[in-house]
C-alpha positions as protocol buffer text, in pm:
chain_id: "A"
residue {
  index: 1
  type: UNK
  ca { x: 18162 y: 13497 z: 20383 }
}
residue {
  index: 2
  type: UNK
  ca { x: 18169 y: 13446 z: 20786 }
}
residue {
  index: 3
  type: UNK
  ca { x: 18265 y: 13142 z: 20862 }
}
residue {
  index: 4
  type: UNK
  ca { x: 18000 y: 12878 z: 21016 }
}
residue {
  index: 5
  type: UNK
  ca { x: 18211 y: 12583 z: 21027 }
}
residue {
  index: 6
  type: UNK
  ca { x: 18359 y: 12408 z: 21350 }
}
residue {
  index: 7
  type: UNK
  ca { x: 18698 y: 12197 z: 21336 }
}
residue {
  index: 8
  type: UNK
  ca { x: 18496 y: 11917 z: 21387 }
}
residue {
  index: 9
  type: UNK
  ca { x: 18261 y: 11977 z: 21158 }
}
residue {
  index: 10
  type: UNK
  ca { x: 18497 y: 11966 z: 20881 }
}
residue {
  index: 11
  type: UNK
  ca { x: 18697 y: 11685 z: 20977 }
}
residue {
  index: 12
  type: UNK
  ca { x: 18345 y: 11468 z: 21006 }
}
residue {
  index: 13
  type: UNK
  ca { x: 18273 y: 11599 z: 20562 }
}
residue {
  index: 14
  type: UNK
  ca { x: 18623 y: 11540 z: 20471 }
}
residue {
  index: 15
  type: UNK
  ca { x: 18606 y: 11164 z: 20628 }
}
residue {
  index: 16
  type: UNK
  ca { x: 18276 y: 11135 z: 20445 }
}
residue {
  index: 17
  type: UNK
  ca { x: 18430 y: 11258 z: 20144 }
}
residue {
  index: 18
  type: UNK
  ca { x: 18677 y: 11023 z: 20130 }
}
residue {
  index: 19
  type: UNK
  ca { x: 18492 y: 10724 z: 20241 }
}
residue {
  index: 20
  type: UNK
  ca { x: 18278 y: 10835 z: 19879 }
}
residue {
  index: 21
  type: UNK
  ca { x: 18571 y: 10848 z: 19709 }
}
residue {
  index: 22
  type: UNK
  ca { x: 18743 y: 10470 z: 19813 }
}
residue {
  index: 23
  type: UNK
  ca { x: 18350 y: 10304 z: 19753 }
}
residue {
  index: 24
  type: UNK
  ca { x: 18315 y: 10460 z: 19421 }
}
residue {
  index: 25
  type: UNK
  ca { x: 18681 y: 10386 z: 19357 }
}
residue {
  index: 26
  type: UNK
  ca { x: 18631 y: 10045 z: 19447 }
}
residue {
  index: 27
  type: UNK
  ca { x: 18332 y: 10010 z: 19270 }
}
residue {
  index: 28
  type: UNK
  ca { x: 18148 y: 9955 z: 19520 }
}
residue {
  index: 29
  type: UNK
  ca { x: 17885 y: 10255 z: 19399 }
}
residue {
  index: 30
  type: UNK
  ca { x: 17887 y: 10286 z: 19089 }
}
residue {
  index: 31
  type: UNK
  ca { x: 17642 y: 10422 z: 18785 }
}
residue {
  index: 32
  type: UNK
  ca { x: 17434 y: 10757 z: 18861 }
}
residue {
  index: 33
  type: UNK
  ca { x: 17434 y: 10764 z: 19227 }
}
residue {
  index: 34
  type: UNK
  ca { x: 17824 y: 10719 z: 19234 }
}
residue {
  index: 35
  type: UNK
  ca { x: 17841 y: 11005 z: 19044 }
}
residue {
  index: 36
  type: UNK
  ca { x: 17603 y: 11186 z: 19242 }
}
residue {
  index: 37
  type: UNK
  ca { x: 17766 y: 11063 z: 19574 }
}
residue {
  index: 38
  type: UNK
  ca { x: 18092 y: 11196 z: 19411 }
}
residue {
  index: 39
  type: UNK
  ca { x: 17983 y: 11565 z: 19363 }
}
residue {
  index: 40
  type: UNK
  ca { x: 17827 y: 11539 z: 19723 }
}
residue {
  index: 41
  type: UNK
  ca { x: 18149 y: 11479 z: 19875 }
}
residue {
  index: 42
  type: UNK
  ca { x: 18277 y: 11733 z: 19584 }
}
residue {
  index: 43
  type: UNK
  ca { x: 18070 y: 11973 z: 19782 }
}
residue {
  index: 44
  type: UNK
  ca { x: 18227 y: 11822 z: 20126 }
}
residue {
  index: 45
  type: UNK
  ca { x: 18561 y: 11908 z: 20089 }
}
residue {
  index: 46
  type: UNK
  ca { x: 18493 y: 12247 z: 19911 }
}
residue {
  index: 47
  type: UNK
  ca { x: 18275 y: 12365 z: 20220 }
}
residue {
  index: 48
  type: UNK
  ca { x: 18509 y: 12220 z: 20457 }
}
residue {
  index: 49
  type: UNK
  ca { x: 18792 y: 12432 z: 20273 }
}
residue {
  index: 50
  type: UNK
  ca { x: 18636 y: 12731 z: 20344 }
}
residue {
  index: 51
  type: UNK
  ca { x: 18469 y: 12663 z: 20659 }
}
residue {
  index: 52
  type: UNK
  ca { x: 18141 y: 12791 z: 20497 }
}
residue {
  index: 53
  type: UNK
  ca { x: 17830 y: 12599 z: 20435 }
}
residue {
  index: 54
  type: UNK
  ca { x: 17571 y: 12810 z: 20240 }
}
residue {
  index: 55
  type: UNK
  ca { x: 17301 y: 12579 z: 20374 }
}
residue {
  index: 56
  type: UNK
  ca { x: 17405 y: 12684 z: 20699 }
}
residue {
  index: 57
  type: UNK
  ca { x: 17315 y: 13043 z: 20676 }
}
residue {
  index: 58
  type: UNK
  ca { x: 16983 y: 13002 z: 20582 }
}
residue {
  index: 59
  type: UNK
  ca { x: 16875 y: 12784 z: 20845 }
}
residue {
  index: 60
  type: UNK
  ca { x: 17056 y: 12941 z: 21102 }
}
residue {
  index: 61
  type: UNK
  ca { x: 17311 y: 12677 z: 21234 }
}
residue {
  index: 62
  type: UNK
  ca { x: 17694 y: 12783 z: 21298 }
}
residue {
  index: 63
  type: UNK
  ca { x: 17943 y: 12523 z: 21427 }
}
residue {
  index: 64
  type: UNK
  ca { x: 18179 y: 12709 z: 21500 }
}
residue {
  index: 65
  type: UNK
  ca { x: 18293 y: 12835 z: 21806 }
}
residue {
  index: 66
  type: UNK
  ca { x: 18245 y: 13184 z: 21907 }
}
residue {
  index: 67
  type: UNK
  ca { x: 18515 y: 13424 z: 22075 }
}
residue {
  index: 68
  type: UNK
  ca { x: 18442 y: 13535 z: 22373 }
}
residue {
  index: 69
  type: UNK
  ca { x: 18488 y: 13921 z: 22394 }
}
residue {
  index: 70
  type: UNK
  ca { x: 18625 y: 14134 z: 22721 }
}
C-alpha cells in the first residue's frame, strides 16, 4: 500500500475520532448511530495509522506530500 495520507490529514480523523468517542461516551449519541459513528471513527484511526485511505485510491486524491526528486 502507497501511502495517500498527509500529516494533517490524519491529525484532522484522529480528532474526529475522538470527539466520537467522548459524545458516545457521554451519551450524548447513543443507540444505532452511536454505534455506527463508533466504527466510523474505528475506521479513522485505522486509516490514519497507516496513512492509507482505500477510498482515496479510487477517486484519485493523495494528501500527502510528494518528494521532490534531483
Amino acid at each position: 500500500m502507497k501511502k495517500n495520507m498527509g500529516t494533517i490529514d490524519r491529525i484532522i480523523r484522529v480528532l474526529i475520532a475522538v470527539v466520537i468517542g467522548v459524545l458516545y461516551y457521554m451519551q450524548i449519541i447513543t443507540g444505532t448511530i452511536g454505534i455506527v459513528l463508533l466504527v466510523v471513527a474505528g475506521v479513522f484511526v485505522l486509516t490514519s495509522v497507516v496513512s492509507f485511505c482505500p477510498l482515496y485510491a479510487p477517486l484519485g486524491i493523495n494528501t500527502c506530500p510528494h518528494k521532490q526528486g534531483n
